[in-house]
mmCIF file of C-alpha atoms in Angstrom:
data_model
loop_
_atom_site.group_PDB
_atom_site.id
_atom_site.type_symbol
_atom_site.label_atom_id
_atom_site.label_comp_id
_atom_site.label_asym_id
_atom_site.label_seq_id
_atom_site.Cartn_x
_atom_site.Cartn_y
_atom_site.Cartn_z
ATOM 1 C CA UNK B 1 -79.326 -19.472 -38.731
ATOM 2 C CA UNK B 2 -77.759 -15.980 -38.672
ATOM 3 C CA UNK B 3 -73.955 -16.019 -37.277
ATOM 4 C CA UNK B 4 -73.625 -13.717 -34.381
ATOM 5 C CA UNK B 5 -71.234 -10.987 -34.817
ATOM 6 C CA UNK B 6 -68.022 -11.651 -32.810
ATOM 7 C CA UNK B 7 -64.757 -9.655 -31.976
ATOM 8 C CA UNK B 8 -60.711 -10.550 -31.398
ATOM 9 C CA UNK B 9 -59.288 -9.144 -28.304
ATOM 10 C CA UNK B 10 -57.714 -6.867 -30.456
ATOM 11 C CA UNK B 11 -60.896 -5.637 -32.238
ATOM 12 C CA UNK B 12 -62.576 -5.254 -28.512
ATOM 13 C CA UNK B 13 -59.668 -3.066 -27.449
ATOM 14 C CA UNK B 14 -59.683 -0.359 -30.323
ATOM 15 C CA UNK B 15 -64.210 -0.486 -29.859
ATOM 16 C CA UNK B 16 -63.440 0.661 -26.055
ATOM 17 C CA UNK B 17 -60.259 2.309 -26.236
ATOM 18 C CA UNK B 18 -58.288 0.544 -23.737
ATOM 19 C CA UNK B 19 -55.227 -1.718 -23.835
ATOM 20 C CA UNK B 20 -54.933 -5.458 -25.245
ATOM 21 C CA UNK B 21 -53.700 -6.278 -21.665
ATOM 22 C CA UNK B 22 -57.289 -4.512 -20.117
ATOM 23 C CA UNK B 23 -59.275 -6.681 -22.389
ATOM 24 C CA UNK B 24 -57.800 -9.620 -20.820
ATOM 25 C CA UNK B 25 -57.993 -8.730 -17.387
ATOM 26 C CA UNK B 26 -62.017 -7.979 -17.831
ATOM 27 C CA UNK B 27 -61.895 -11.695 -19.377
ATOM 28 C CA UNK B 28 -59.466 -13.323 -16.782
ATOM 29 C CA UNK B 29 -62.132 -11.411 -13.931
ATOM 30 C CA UNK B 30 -65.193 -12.634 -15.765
ATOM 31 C CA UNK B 31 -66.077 -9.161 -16.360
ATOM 32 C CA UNK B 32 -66.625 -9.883 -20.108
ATOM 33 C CA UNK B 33 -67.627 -12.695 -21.667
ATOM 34 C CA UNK B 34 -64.968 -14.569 -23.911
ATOM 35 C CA UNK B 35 -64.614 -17.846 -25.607
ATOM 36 C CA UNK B 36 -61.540 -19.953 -27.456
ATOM 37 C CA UNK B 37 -61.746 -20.167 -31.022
ATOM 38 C CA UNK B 38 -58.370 -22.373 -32.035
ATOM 39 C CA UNK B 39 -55.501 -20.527 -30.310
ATOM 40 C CA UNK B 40 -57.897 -16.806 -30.073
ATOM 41 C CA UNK B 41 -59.971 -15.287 -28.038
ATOM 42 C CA UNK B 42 -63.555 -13.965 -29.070
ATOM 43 C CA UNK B 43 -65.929 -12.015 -27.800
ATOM 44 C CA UNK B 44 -69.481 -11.994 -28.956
ATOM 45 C CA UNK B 45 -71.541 -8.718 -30.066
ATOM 46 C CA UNK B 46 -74.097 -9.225 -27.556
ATOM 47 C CA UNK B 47 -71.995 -9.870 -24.340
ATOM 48 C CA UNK B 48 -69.651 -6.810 -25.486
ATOM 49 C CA UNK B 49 -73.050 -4.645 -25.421
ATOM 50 C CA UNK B 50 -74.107 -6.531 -22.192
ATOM 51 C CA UNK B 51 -70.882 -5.481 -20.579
ATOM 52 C CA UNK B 52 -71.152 -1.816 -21.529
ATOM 53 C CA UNK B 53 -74.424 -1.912 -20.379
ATOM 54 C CA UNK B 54 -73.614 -2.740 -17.151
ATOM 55 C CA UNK B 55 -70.364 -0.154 -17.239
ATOM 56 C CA UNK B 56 -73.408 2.334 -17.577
ATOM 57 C CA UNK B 57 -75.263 0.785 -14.888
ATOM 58 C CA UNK B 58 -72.877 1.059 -12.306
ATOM 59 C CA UNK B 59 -72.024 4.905 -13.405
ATOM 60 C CA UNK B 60 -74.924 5.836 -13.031
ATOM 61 C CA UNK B 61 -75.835 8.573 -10.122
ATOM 62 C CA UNK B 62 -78.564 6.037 -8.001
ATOM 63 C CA UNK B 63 -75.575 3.377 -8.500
ATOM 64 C CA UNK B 64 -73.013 6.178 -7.501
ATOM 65 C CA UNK B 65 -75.187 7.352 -4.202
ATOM 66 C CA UNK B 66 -75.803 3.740 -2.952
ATOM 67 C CA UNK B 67 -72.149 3.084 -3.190
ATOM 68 C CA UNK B 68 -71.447 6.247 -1.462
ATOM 69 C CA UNK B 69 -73.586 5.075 1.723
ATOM 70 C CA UNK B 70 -71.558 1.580 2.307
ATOM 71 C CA UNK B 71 -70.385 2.104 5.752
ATOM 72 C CA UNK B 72 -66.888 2.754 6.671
ATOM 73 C CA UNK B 73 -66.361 -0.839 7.651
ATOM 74 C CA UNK B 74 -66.725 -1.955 3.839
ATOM 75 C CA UNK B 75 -63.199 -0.525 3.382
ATOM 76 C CA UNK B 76 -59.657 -1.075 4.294
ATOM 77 C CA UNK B 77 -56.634 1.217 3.762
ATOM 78 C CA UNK B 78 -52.671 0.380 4.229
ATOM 79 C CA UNK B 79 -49.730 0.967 2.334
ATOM 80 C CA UNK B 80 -47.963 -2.508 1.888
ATOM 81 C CA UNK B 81 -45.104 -2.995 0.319
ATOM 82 C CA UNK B 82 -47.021 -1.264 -2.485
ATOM 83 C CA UNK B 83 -46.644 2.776 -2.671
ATOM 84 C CA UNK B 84 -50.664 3.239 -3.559
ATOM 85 C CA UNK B 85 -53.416 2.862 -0.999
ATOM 86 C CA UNK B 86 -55.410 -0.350 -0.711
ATOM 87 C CA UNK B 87 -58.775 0.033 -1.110
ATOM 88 C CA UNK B 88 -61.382 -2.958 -0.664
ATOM 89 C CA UNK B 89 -64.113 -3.144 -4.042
ATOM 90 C CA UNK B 90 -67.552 -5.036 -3.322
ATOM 91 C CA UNK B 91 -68.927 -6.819 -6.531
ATOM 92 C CA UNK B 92 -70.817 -3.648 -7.329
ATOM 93 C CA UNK B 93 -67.950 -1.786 -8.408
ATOM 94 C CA UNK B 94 -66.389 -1.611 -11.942
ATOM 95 C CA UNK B 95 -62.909 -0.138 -10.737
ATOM 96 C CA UNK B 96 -60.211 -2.721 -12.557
ATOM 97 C CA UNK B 97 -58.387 -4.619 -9.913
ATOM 98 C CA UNK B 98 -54.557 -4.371 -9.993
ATOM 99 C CA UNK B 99 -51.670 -5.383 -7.962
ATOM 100 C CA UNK B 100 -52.412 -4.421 -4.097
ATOM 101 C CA UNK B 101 -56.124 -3.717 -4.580
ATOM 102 C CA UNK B 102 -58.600 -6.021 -2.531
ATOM 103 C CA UNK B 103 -62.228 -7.658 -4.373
ATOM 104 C CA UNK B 104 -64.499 -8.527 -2.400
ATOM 105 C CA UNK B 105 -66.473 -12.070 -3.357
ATOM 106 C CA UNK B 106 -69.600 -11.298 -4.996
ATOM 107 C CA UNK B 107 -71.917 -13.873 -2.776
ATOM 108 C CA UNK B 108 -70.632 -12.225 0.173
ATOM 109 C CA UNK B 109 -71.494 -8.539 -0.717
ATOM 110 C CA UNK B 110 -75.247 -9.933 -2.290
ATOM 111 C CA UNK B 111 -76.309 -10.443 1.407
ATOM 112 C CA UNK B 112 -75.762 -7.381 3.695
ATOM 113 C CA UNK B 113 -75.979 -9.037 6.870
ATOM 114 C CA UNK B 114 -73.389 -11.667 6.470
ATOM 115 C CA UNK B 115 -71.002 -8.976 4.794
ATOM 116 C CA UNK B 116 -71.326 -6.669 7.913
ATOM 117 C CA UNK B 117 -71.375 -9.632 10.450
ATOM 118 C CA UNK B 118 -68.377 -11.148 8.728
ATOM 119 C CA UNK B 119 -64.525 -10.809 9.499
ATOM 120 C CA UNK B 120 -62.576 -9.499 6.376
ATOM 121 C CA UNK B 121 -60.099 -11.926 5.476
ATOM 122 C CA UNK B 122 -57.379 -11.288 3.117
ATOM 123 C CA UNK B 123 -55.672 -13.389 0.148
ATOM 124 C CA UNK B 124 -53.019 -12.458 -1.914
ATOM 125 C CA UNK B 125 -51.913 -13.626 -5.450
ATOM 126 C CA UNK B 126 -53.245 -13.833 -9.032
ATOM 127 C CA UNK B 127 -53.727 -17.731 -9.810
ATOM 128 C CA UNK B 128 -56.919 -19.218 -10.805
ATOM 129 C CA UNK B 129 -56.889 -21.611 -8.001
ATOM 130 C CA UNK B 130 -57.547 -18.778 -5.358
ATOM 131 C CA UNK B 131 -60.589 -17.798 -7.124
ATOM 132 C CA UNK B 132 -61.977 -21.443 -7.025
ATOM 133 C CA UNK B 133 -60.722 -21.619 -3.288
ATOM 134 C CA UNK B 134 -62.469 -18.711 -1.901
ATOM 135 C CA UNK B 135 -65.442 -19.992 -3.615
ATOM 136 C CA UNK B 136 -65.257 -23.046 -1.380
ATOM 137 C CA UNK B 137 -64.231 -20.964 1.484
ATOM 138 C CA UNK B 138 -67.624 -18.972 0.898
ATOM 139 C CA UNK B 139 -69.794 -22.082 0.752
ATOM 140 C CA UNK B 140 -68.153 -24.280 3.996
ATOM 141 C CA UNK B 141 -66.520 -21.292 6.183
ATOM 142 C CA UNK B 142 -68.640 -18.936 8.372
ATOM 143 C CA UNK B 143 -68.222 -15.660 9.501
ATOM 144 C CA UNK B 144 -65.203 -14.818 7.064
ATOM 145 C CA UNK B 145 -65.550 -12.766 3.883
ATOM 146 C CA UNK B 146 -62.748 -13.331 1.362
ATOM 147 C CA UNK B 147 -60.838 -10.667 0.318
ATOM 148 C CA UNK B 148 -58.470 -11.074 -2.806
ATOM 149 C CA UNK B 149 -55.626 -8.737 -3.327
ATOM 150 C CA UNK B 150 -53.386 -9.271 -6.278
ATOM 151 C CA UNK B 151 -50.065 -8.473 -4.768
ATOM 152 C CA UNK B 152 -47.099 -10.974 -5.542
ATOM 153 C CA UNK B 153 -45.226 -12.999 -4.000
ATOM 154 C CA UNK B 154 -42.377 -11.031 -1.926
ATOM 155 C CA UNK B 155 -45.026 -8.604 -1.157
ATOM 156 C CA UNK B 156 -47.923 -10.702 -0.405
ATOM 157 C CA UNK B 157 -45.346 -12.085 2.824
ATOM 158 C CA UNK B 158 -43.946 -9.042 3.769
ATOM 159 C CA UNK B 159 -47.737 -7.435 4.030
ATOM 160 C CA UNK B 160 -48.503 -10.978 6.489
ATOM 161 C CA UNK B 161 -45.399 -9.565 7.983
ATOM 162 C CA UNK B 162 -47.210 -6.660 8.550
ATOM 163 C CA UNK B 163 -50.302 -7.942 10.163
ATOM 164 C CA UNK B 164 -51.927 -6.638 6.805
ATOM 165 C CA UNK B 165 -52.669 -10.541 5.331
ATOM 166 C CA UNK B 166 -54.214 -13.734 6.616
ATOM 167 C CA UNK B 167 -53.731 -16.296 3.730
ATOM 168 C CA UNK B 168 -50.522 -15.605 1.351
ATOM 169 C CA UNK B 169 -49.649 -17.261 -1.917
ATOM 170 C CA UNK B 170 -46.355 -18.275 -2.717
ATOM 171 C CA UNK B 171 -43.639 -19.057 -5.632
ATOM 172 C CA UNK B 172 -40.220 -18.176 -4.466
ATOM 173 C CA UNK B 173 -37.379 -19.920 -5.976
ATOM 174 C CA UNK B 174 -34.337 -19.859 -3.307
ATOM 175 C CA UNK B 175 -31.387 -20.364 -6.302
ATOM 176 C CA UNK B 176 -28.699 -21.760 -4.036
ATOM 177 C CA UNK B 177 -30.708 -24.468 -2.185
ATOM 178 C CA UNK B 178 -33.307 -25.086 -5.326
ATOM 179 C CA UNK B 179 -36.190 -24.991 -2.658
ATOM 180 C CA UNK B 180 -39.662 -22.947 -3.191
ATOM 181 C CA UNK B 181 -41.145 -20.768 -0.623
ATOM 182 C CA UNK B 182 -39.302 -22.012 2.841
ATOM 183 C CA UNK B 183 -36.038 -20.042 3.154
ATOM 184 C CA UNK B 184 -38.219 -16.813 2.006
ATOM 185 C CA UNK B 185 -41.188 -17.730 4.416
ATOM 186 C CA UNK B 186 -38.474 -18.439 7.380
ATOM 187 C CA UNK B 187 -36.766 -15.125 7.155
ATOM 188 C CA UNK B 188 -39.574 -12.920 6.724
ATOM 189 C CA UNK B 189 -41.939 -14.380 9.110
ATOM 190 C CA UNK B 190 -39.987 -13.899 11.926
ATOM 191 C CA UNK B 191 -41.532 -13.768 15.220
ATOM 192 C CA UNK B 192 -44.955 -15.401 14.040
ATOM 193 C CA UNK B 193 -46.452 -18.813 14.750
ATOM 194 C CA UNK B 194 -47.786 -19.815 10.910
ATOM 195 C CA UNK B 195 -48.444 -23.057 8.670
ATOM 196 C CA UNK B 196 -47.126 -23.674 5.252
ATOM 197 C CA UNK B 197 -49.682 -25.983 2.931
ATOM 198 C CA UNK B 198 -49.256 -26.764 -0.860
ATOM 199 C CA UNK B 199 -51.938 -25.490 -3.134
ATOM 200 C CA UNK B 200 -50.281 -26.995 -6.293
ATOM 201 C CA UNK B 201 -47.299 -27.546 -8.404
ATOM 202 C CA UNK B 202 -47.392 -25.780 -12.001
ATOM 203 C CA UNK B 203 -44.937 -25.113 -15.296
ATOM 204 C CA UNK B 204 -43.045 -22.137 -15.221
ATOM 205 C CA UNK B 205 -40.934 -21.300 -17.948
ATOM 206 C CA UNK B 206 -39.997 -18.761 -21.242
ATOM 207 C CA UNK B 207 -43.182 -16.854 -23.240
ATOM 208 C CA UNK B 208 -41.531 -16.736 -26.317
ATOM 209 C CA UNK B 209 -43.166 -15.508 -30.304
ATOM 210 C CA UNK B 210 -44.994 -18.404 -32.117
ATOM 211 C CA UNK B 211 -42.219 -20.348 -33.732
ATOM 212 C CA UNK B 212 -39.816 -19.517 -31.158
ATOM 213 C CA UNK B 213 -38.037 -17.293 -33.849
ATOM 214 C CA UNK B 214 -35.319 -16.738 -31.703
ATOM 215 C CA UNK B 215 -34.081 -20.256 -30.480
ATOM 216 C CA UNK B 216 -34.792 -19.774 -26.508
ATOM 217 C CA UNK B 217 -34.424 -23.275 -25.016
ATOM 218 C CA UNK B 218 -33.084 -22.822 -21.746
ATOM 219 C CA UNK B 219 -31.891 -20.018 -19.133
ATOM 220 C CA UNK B 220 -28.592 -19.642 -21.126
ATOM 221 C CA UNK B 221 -29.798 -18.490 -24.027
ATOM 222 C CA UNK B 222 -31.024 -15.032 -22.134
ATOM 223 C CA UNK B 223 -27.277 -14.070 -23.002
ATOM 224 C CA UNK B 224 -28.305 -13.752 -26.460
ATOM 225 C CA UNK B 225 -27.718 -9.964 -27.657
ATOM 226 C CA UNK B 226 -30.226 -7.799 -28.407
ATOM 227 C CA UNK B 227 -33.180 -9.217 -26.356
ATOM 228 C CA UNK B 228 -35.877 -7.420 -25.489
ATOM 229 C CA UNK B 229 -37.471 -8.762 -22.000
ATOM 230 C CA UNK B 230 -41.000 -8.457 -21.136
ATOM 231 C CA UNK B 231 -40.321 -7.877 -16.963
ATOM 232 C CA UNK B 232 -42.344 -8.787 -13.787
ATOM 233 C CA UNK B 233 -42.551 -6.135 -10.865
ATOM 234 C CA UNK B 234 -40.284 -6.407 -8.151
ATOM 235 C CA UNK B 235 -41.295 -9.019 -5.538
ATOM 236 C CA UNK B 236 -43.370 -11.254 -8.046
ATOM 237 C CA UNK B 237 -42.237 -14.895 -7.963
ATOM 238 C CA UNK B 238 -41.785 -14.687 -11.253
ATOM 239 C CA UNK B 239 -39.755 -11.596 -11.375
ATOM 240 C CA UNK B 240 -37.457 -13.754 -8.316
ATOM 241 C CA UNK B 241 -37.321 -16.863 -10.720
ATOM 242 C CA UNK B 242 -35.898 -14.742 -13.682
ATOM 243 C CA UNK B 243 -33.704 -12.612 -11.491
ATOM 244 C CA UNK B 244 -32.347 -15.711 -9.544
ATOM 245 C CA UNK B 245 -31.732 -17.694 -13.143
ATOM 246 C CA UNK B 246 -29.444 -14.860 -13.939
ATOM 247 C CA UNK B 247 -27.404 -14.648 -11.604
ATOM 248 C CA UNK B 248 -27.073 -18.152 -11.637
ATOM 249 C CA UNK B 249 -25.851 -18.133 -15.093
ATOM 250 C CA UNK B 250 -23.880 -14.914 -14.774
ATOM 251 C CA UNK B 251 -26.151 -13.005 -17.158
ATOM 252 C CA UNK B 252 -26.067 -9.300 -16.504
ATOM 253 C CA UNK B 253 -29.575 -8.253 -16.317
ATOM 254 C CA UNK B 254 -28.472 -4.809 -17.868
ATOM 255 C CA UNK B 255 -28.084 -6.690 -20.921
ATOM 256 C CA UNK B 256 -31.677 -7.359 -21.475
ATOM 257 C CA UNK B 257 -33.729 -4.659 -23.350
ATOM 258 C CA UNK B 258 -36.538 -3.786 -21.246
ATOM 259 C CA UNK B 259 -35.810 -5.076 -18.054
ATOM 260 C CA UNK B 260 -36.736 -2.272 -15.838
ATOM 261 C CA UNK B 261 -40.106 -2.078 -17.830
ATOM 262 C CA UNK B 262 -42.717 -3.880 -15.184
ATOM 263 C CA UNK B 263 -45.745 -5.801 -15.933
ATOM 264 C CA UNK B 264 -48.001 -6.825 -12.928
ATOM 265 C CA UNK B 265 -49.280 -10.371 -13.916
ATOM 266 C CA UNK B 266 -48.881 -13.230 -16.117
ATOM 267 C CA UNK B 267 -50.984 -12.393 -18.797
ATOM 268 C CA UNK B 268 -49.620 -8.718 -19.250
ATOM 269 C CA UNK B 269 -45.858 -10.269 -19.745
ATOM 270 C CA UNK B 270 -47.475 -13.040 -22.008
ATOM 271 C CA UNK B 271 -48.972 -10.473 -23.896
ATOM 272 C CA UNK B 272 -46.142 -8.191 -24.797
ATOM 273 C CA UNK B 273 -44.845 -11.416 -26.554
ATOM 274 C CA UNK B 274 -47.890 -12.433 -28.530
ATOM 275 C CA UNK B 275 -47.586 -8.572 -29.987
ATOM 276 C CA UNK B 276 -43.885 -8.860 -30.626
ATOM 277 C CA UNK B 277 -43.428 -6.010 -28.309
ATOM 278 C CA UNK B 278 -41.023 -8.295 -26.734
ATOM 279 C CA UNK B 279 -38.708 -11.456 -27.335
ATOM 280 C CA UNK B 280 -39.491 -13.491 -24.382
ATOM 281 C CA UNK B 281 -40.781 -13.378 -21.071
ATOM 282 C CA UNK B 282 -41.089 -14.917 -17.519
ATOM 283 C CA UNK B 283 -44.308 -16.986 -16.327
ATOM 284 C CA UNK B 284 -46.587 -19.695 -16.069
ATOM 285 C CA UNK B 285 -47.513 -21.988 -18.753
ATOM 286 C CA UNK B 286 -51.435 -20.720 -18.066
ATOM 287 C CA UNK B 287 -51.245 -17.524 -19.033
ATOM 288 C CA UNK B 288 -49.523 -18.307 -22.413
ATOM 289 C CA UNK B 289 -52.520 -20.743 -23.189
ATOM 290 C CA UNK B 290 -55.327 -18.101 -22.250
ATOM 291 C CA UNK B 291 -53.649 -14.857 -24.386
ATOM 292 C CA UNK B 292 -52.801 -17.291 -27.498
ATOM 293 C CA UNK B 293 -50.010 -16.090 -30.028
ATOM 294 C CA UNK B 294 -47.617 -17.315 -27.977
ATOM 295 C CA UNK B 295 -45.348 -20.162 -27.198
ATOM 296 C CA UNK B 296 -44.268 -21.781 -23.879
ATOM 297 C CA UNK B 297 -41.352 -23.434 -23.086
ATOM 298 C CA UNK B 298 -41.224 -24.823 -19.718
ATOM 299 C CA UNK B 299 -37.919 -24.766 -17.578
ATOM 300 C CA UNK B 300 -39.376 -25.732 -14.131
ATOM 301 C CA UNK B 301 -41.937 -27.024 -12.232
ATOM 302 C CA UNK B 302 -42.776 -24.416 -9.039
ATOM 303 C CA UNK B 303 -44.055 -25.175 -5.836
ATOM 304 C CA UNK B 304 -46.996 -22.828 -5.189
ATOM 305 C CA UNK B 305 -47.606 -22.840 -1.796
ATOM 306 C CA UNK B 306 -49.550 -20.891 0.748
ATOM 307 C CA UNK B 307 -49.209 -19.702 3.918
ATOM 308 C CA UNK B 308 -52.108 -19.082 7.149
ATOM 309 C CA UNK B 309 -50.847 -17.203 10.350
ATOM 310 C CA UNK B 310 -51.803 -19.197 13.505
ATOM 311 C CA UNK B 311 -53.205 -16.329 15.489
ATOM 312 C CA UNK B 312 -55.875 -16.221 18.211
ATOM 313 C CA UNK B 313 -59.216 -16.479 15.882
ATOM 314 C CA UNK B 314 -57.702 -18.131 12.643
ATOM 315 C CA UNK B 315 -58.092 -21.828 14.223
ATOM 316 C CA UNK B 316 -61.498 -22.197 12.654
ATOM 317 C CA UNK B 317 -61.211 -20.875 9.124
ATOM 318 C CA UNK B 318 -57.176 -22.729 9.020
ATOM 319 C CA UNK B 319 -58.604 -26.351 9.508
ATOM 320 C CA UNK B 320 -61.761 -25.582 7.308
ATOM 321 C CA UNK B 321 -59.249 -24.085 4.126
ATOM 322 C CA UNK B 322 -57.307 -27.658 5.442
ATOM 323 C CA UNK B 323 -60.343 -30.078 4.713
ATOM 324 C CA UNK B 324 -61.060 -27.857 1.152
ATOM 325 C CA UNK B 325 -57.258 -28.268 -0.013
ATOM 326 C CA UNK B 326 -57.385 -32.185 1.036
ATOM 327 C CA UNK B 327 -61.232 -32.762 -0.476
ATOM 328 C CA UNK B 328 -61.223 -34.610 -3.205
ATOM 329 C CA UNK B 329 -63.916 -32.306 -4.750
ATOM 330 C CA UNK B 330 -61.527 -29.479 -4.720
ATOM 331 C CA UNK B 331 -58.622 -31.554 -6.009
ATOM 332 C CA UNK B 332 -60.939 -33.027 -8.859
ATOM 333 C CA UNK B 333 -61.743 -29.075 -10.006
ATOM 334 C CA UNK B 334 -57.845 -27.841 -9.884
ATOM 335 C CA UNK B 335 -56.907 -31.329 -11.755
ATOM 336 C CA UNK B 336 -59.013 -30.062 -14.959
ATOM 337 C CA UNK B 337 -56.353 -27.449 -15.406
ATOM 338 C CA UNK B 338 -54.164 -28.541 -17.938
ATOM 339 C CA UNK B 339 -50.463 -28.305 -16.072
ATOM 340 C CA UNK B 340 -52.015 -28.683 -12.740
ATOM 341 C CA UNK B 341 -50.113 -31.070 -10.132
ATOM 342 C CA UNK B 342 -52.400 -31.882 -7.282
ATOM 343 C CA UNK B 343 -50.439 -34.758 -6.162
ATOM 344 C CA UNK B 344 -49.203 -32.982 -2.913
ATOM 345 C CA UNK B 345 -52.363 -30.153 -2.732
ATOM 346 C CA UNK B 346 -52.984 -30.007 0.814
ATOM 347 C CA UNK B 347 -50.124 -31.384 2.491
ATOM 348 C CA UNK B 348 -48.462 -29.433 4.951
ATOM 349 C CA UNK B 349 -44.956 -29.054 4.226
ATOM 350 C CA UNK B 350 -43.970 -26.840 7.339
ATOM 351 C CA UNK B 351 -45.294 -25.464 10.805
ATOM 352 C CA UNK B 352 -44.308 -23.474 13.579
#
């Protein structure tokens, strides 16, 4: 049998002439096909060509015109917390997602009816777990049609604030009380009736180079001179967990080398580490297994939480995402995540 050509993240990014970080988003998105080899990930020959194909695809002119005809109530537009426009993407398009831009799910844009029948609901953060939840949300909740937008955190609460979110995730660490989510959720939320529900508990902790070269073990050892810091944007929870850990431990964050450089996810901090771009770097233990290169050393275990506004219409679609966090089904699929806790997934830690 002939062995199939195959490519390293790194070969696929010089082919296309993007960035090592793109390539992963396409794979974390499913946009491009990818597969674990030891601690790297490969890309075959054919599913690189299938990909551009479909890049061509949906450039081309018929593509371009049918897009141009989705009605006005395909899109949304508000500013956020987030300085650019948000703009809502149906499967068909090929635009990269990034923080504050909405996807629509695919089985909800294949069938035109539902998606123009359907209220637009919208869920913010990055993790894994929302993708498998909105997939259960599609199959047991009517008339809603999941919208993800990959905002953090801070941002993802202060847009609820707004009116501009219906489901937010969460992972705030509060450094003087050593709770997750509530004192953020409390202040912000003011004036709304809402419900706070665990979605799972997860390792946080230091991307550091393979080998741990230099000697991070613990929050302290960010005093260390000379060390660059791969950075999370403002309002990310884990851009609150570094910033929190520092003051904490009286570490000036002036005094790490690329602090006010910004990476919007998980992956791209994990990243600038595997490429020795950086020393160390903020995040969950996840990402570090799914770039490769790249050590974790976990400090903490964070409540990720999420939080649904009880306004007039939500009722319905709250108690069905209840029954999906407290299935056993759902629990089973999070629990094959290496790292995953699901021991309190579903429980409702706060209401009001």
């Amino acid at each position: 049998m002939t062995e199939e050509q195959s490519y390293t993240t790194e070969e696929i990014s010089k082919l296309l002439k993007i960035s090592k970080l793109t390539v992963y988003d396409l794979i974390k998105k499913g946009d491009l096909v990818a597969y674990r080899v030891g601690k790297q990930m490969r890309v075959d020959a054919t599913d690189l060509e299938a990909y551009k194909q479909r890049s061509k695809q949906l450039q081309s002119p018929t593509h371009r015109a049918a897009v141009d005809s989705v009605p006005p109530s395909e899109s949304y537009s508000g500013t956020g917390s987030d300085p650019t426009n948000h703009t809502v993407h149906s499967a068909a398009s090929a635009t990269p997602l990034s923080r504050g831009t909405f996807a629509a799910s695919s089985s909800m844009t294949s069938n035109p009816s539902t998606a123009h029948s359907a209220r637009h609901l919208v869920i913010t953060g990055q993790d894994v777990s929302l993708d498998i939840l909105m997939r259960y949300m599609e199959k047991h909740t009517r008339d809603i049609r999941p919208l993800r937008s990959f905002m953090g955190s801070l941002d993802g609460l202060i847009s609820m604030y707004r009116g501009e979110s219906d489901l937010v995730s969460t992972h705030l660490l509060d450094g003087d009380t050593g709770e997750y989510n509530l004192p953020y959720i409390r202040k912000i939320l003011i004036g709304w009736s809402y419900v706070v529900v665990n979605l799972l508990t997860r390792p946080a902790g230091l991307y550091v180079q393979r080998g741990n070269p230099r000697g991070l073990q613990n929050w302290t050892d960010l005093k260390q001179p000379e060390l660059r810091l791969a950075n999370r944007e403002k309002g990310s929870g884990a851009r609150v967990l570094l910033d929190e850990q520092l003051r904490l431990h009286g570490i000036p964050a002036s005094q790490l080398i690329g602090y006010d450089v910004e990476e919007t996810s998980h992956m791209g901090v994990a990243a600038k580490v595997s490429s020795s771009e950086a020393d160390v770097g903020i995040g969950s233990e996840k990402a570090a297994r799914l770039v490769g290169q790249v050590d974790f050393i976990p400090l903490v275990q964070e409540r990720y939480d999420l939080v649904m506004l009880k306004k007039q219409g939500n009722e319905a679609w709250i108690e069905s995402v209840l029954r999906i966090l407290q299935s056993p089904e759902f629990r089973q699929e999070l629990q094959s995540f290496e790292g995953y806790d699901v021991s309190r997934t579903g429980e409702i830690l706060y209401e009001v």
